[in-house]
mmCIF file of C-alpha atoms and ligand atoms in Angstrom:
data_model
loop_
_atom_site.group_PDB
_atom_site.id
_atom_site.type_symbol
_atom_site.label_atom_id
_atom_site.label_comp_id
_atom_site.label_asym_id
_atom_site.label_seq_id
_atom_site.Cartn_x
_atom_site.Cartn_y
_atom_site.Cartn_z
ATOM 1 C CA UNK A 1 15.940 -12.923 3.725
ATOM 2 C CA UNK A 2 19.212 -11.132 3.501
ATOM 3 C CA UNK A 3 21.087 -11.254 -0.174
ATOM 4 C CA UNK A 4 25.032 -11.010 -0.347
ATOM 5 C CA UNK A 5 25.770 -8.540 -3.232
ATOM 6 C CA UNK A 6 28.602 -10.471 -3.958
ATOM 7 C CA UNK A 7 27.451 -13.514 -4.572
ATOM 8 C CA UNK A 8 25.240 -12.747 -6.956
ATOM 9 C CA UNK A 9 25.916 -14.746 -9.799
ATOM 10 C CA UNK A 10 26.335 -13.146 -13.679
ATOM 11 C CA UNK A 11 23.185 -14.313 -15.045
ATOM 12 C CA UNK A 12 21.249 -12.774 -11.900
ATOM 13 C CA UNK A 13 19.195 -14.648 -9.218
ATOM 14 C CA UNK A 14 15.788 -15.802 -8.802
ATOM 15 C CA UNK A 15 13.251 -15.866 -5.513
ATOM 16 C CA UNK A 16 9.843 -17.596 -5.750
ATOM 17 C CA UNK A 17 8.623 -15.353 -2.977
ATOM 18 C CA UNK A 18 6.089 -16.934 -0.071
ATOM 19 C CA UNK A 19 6.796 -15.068 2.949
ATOM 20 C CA UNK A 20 4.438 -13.368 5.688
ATOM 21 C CA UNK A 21 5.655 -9.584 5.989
ATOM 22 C CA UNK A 22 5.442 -9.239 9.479
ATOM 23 C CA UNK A 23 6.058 -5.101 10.903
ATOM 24 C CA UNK A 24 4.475 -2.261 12.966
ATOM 25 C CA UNK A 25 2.801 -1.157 10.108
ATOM 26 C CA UNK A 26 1.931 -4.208 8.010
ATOM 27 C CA UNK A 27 1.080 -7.939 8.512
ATOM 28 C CA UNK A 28 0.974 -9.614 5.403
ATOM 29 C CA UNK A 29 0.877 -12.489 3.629
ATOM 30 C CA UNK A 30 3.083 -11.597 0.153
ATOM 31 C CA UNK A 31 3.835 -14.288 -3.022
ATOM 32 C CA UNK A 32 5.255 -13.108 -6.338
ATOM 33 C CA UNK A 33 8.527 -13.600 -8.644
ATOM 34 C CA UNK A 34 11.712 -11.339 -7.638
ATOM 35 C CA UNK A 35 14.682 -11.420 -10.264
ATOM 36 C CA UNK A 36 17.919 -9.545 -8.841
ATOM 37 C CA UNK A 37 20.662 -8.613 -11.107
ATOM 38 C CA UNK A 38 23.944 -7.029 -10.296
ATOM 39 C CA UNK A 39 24.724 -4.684 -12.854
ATOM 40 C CA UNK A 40 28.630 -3.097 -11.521
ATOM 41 C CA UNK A 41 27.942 -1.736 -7.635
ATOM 42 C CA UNK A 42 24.525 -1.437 -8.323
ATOM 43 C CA UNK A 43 21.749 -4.166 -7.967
ATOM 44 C CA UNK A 44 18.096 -4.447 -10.281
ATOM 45 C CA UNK A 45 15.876 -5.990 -8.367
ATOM 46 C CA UNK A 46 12.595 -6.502 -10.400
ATOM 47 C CA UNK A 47 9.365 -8.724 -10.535
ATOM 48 C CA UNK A 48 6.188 -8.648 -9.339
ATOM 49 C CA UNK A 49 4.432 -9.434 -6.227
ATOM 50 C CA UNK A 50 0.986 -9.684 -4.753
ATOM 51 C CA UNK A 51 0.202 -8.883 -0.778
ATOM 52 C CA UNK A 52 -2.919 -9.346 0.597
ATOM 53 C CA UNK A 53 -2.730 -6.221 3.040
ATOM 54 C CA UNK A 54 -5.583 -5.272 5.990
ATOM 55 C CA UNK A 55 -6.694 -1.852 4.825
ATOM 56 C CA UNK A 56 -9.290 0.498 6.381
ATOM 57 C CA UNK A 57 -12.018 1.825 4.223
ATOM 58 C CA UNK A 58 -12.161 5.390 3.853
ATOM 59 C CA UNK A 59 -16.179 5.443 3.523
ATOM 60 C CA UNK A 60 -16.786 3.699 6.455
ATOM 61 C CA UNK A 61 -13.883 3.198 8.167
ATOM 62 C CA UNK A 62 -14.143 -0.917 7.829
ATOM 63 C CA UNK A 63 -11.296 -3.132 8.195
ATOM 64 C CA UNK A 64 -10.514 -5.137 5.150
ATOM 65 C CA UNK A 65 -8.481 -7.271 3.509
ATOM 66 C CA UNK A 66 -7.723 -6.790 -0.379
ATOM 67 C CA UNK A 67 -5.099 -8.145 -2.689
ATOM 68 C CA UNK A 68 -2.699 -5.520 -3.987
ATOM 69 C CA UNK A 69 -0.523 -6.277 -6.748
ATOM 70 C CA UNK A 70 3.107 -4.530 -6.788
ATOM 71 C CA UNK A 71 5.287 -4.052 -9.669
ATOM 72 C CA UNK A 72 8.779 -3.924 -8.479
ATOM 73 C CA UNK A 73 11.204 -2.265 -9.985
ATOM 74 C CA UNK A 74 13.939 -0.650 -8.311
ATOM 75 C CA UNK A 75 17.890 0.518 -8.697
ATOM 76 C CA UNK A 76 19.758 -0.200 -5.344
ATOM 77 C CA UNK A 77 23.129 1.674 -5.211
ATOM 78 C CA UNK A 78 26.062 0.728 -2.441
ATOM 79 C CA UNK A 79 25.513 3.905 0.261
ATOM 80 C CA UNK A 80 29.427 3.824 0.423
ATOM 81 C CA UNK A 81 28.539 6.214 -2.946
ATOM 82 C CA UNK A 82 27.849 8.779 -0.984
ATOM 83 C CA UNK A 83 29.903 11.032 0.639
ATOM 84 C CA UNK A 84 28.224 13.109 4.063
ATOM 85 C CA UNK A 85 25.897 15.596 2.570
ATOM 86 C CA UNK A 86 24.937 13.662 -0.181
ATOM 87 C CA UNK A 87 23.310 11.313 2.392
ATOM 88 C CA UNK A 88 21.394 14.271 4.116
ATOM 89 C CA UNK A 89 20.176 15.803 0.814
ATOM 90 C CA UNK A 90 18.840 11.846 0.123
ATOM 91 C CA UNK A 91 15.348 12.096 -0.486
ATOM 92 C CA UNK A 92 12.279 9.636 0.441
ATOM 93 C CA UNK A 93 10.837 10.446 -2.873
ATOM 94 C CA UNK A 94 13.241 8.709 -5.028
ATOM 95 C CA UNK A 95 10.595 5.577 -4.949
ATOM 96 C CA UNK A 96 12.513 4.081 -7.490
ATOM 97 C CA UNK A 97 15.891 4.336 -6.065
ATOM 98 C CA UNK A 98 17.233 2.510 -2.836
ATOM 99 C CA UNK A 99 20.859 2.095 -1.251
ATOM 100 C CA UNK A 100 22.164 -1.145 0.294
ATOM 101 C CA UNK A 101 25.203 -1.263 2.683
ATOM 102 C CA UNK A 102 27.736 -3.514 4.503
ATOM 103 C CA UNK A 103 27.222 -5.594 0.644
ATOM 104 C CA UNK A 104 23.926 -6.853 1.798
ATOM 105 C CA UNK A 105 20.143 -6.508 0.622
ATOM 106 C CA UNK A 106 17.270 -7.259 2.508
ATOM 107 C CA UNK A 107 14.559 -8.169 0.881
ATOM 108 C CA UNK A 108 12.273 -8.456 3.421
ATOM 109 C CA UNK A 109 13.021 -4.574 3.644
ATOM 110 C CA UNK A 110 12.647 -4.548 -0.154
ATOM 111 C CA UNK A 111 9.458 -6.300 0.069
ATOM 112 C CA UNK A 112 7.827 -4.256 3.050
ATOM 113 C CA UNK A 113 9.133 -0.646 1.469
ATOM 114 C CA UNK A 114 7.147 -1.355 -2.215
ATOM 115 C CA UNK A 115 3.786 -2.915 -0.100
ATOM 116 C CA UNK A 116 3.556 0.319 1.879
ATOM 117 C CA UNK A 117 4.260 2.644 -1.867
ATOM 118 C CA UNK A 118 1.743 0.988 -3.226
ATOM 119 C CA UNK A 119 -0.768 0.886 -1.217
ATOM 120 C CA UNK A 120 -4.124 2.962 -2.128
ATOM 121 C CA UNK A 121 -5.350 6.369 -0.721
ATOM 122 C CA UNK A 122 -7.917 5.616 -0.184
ATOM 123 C CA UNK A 123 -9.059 2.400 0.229
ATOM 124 C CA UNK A 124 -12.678 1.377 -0.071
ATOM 125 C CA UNK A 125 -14.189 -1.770 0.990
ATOM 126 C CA UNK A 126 -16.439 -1.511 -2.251
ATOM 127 C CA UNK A 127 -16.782 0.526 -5.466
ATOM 128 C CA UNK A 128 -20.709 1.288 -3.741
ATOM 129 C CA UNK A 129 -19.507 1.573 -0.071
ATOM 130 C CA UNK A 130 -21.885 3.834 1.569
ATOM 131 C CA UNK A 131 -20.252 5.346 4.038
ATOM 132 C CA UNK A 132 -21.466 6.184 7.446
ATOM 133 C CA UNK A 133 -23.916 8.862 8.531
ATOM 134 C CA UNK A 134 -22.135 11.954 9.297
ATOM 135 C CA UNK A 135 -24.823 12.903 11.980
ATOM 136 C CA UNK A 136 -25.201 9.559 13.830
ATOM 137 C CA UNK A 137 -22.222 7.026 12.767
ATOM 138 C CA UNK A 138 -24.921 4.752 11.584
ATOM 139 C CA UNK A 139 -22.951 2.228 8.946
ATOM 140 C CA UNK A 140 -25.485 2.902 6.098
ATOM 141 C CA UNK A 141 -24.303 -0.292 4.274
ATOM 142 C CA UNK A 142 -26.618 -1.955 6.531
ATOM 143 C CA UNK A 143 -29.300 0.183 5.979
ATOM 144 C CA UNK A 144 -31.134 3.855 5.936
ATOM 145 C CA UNK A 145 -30.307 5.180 9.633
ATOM 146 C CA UNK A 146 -32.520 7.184 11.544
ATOM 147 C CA UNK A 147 -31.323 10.303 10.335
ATOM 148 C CA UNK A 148 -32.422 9.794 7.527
ATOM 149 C CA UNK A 149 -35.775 8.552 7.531
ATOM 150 C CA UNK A 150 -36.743 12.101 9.933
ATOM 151 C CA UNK A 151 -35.347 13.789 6.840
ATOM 152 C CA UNK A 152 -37.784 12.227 4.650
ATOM 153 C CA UNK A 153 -40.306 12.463 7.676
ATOM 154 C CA UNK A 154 -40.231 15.919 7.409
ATOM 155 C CA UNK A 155 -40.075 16.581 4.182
ATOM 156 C CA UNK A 156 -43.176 14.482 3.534
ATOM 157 C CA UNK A 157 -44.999 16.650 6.517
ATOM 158 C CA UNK A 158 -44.039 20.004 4.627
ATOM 159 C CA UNK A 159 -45.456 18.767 1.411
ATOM 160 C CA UNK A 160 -48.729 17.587 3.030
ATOM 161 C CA UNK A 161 -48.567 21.432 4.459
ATOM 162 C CA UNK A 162 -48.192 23.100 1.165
ATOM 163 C CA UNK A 163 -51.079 20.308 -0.021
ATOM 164 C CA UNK A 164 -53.168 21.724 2.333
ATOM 165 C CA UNK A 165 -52.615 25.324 1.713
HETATM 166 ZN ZN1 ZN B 201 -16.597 0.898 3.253
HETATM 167 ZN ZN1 ZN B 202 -27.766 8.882 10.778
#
């Protein structure tokens, strides 16, 4: 979905977005309202989208989908503006910033580039995800493992000891 800077009309332009983001990283289904306004060389492009992404939970390492909702909002300038070390001192971290060339925009880049900002940390299947048992791998979502009930084992015998005593 490539945009021609210059035909972007005075009063801006509009994209109902429905479009399956398909990369190496990402696969993802994406919907959501873009407005893009050309304000001299540079372009606005703002809105709001929501991507239902595959993330992996970082409890207990689950695949998962989840709906993430991204606010766009974003300054494109031409990368003609910049003159050789300029574009070397260009840093990743200016989320907020982006540079088009050859007078096109890709939103499909756009699109991809603010899923993978906003994506979480770390992800968790559920608020009360459990994890898994750092001595056995057990999911413990699905239950107590092993592990655990020789802990309590144990711990029940050593009482009974000191009961005894
Ligand atoms: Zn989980
Ligand atoms: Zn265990």
């Amino acid at each position: 979905m490539k945009v021609l800077i210059s035909e972007i009309p005075v009063e801006g332009l509009d994209f109902d977005i429905k479009e399956t983001i398909k990369s190496d990283d990402l696969s993802s289904p994406v919907r959501g309202q873009l407005r893009i306004l050309k304000i001299g060389a540079e372009v606005v492009v703002r809105g709001n989208l929501m991507a239902d992404v595959e993330l992996q939970c970082s409890r207990c390492m689950k695949d998962f989908r989840s709906e993430v909702s991204i606010p766009v909002d974003v300054i494109y300038h031409p990368v003609e503006e910049l003159r050789g070390e300029e574009k070397h001192a260009l840093r990743v971290e200016e989320l907020d910033m982006g540079f088009y060339s050859g007078g096109i925009l890709d939103l499909f880049d756009l699109i991809e580039e603010q899923i993978m900002l906003n994506l979480p940390m770390k992800p968790l299947c559920n608020e009360l995800c459990k994890g898994i048992c750092l001595k056995c791998g057990a999911d413990l979502n699905a239950g107590d493992c092993a592990c655990n009930e020789i802990n309590k084992d144990s711990r029940f015998e050593e009482l009974k000891k000191l009961l005894k005593e």
